[in-house]
mmCIF file of C-alpha atoms in Angstrom:
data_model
loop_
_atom_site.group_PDB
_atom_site.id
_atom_site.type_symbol
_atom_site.label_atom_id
_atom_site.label_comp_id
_atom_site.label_asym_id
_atom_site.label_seq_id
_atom_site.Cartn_x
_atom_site.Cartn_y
_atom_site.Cartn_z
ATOM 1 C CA UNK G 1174 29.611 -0.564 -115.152
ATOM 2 C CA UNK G 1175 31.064 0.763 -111.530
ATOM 3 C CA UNK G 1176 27.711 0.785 -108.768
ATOM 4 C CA UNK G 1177 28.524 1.947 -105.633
ATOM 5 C CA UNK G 1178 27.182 -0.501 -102.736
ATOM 6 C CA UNK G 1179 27.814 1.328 -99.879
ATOM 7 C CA UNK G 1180 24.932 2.379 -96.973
ATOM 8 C CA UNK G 1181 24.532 6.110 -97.660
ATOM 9 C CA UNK G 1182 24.818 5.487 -101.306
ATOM 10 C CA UNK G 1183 21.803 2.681 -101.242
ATOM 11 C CA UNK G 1184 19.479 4.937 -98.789
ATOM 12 C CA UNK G 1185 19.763 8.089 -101.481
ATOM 13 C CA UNK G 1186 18.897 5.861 -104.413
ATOM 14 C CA UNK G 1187 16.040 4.437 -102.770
ATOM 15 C CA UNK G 1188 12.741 5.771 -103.537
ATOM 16 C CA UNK G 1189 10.741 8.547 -101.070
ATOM 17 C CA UNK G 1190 8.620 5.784 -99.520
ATOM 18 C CA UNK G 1191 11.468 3.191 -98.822
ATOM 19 C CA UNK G 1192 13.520 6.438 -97.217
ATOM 20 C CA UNK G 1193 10.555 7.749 -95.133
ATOM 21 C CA UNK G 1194 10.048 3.788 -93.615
ATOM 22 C CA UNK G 1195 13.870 3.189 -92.616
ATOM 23 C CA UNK G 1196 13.793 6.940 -91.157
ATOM 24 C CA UNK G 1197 10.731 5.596 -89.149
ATOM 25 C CA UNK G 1198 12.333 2.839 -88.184
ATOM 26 C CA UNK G 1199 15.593 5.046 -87.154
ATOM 27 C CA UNK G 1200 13.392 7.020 -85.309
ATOM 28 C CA UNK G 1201 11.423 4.141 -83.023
ATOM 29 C CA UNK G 1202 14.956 2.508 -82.562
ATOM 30 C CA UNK G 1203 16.467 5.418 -81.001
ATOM 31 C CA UNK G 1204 13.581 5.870 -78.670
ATOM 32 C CA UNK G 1205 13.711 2.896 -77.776
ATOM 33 C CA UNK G 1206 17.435 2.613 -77.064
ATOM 34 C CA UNK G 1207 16.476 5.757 -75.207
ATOM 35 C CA UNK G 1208 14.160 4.318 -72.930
ATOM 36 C CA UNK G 1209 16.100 1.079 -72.377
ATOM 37 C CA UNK G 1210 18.776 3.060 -71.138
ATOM 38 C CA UNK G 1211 16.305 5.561 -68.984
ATOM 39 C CA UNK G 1212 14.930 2.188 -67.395
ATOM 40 C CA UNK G 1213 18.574 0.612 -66.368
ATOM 41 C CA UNK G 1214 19.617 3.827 -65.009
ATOM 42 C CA UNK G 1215 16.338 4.232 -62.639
ATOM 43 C CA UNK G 1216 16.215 0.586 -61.965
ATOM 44 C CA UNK G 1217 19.910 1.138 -60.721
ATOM 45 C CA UNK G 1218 18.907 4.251 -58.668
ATOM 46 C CA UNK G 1219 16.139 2.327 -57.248
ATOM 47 C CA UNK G 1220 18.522 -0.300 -56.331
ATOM 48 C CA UNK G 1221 21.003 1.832 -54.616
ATOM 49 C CA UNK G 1222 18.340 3.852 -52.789
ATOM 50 C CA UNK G 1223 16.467 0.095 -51.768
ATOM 51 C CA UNK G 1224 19.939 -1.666 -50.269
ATOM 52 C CA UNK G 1225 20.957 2.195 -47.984
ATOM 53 C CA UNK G 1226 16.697 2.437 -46.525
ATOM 54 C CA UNK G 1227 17.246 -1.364 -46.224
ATOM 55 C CA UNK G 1228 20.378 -0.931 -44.470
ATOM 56 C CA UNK G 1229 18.946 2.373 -42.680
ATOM 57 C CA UNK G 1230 15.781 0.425 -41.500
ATOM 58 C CA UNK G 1231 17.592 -2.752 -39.833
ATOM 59 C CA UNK G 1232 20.178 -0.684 -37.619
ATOM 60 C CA UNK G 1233 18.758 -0.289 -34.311
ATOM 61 C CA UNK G 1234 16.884 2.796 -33.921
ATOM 62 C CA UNK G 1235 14.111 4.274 -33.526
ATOM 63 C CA UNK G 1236 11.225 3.818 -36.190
ATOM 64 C CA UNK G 1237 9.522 6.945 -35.310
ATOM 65 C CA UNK G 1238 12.999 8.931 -36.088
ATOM 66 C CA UNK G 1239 13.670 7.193 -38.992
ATOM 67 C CA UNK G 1240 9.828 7.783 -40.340
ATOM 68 C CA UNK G 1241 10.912 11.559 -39.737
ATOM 69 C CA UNK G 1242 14.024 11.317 -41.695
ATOM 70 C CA UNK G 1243 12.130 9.785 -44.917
ATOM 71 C CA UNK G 1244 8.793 12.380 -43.933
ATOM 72 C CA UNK G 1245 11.138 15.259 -44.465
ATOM 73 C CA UNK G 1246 11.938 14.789 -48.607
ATOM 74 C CA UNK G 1247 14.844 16.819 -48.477
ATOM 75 C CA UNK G 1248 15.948 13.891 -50.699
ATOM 76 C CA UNK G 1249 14.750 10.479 -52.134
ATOM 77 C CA UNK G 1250 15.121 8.104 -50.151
ATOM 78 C CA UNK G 1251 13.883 5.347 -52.590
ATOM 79 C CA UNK G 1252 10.580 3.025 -53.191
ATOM 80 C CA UNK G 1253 10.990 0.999 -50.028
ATOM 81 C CA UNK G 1254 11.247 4.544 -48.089
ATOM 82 C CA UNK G 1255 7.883 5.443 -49.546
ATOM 83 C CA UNK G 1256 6.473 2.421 -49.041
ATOM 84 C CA UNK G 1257 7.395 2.597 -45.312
ATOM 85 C CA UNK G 1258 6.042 5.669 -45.246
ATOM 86 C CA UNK G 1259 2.984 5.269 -46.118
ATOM 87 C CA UNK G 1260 2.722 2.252 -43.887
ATOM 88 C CA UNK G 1261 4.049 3.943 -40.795
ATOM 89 C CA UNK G 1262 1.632 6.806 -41.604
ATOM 90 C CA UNK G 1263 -1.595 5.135 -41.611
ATOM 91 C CA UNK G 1264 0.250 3.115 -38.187
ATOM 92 C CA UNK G 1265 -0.333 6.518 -36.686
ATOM 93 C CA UNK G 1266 -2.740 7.959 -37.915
ATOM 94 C CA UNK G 1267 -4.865 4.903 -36.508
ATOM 95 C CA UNK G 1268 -3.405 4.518 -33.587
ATOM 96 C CA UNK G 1269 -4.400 8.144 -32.378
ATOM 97 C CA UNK G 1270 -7.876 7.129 -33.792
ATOM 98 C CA UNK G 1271 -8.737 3.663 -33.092
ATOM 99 C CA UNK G 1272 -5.517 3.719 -29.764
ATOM 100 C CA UNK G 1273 -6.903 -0.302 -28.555
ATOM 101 C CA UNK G 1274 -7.240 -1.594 -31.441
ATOM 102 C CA UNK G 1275 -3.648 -3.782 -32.759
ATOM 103 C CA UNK G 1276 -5.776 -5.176 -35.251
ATOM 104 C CA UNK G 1277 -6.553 -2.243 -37.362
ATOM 105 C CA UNK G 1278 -3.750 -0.539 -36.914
ATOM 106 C CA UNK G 1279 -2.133 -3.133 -38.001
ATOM 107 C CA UNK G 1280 -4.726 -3.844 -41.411
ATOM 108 C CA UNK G 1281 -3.965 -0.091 -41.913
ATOM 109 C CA UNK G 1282 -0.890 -0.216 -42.768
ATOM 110 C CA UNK G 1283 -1.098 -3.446 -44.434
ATOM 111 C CA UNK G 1284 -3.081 -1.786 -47.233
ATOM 112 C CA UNK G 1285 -1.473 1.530 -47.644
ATOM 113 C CA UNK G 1286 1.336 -0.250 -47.723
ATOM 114 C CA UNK G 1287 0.371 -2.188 -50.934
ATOM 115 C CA UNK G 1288 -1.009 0.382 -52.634
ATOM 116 C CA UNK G 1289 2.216 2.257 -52.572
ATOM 117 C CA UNK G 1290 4.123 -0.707 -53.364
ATOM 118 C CA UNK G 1291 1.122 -1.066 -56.539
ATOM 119 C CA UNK G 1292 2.484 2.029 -57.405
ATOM 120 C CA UNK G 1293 5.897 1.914 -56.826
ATOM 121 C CA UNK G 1294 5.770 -0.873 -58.955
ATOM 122 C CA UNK G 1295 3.900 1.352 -61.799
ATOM 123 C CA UNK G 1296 6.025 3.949 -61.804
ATOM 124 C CA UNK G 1297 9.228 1.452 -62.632
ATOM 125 C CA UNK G 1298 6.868 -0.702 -65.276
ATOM 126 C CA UNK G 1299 5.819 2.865 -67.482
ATOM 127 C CA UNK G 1300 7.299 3.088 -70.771
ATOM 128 C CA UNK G 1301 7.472 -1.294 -70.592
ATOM 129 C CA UNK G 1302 4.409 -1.126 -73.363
ATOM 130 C CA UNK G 1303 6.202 0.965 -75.573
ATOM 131 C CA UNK G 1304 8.992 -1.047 -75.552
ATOM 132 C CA UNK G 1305 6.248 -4.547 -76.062
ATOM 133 C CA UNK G 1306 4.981 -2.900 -79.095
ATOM 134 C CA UNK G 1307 8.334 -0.666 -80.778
#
């Protein structure tokens, strides 16, 4: 008596139910690998885009042209870019309303600055519970 022990052998002379479970769990690990991989390649574009705005923002110019540059989207310029814009927006926009007050302008920005980073932040955590619970 000759039984072949090899993978594809076992998984055809399994029974429906045991084949439907380990193509379940072929399925979850694959989308999982997928969105492992979908995170490290955004976290590394996020990285990239962080360090050249970071690098952008500390050479001396002006803010006001570089608040242009990241205002006109003709590409990303990463999450610190948006969070600087939204900071350096509500700057403005306060300063033409409120133009004596440092204080508010200066709140302003504080806030819409951390709820962009909030969701700068939960844009790179999505697909995190999936990968909790897979």
């Amino acid at each position: 008596m000759h039984s072949d022990m090899s993978i594809l052998s076992l998984v055809m002379q399994a029974s429906a139910l045991v084949q439907l479970v380990m193509t379940l769990l072929l399925g979850i690990s694959v989308a999982s690998w997928t969105v492992i991989f979908r995170k490290l390649f955004a976290l590394r574009a996020s990285r990239q885009a962080t360090d050249a705005f970071e690098a952008e923002f500390w050479r001396d110019r002006d803010l006001g042209e570089l608040f242009q540059q990241v205002h006109d989207k003709s590409r990303d310029h990463g999450s610190l870019a948006r969070i600087f814009e939204a900071g350096m927006s509500e700057f403005l926009k306060v300063r033409q309303q409120k133009p004596g007050d440092p204080a508010a302008m200066l709140d302003g920005s504080r806030r819409a600055m951390r709820a962009a980073y909030q969701r700068e932040i939960d844009m790179l955590e999505s697909s995190i519970p999936f990968l909790a619970s897979a």
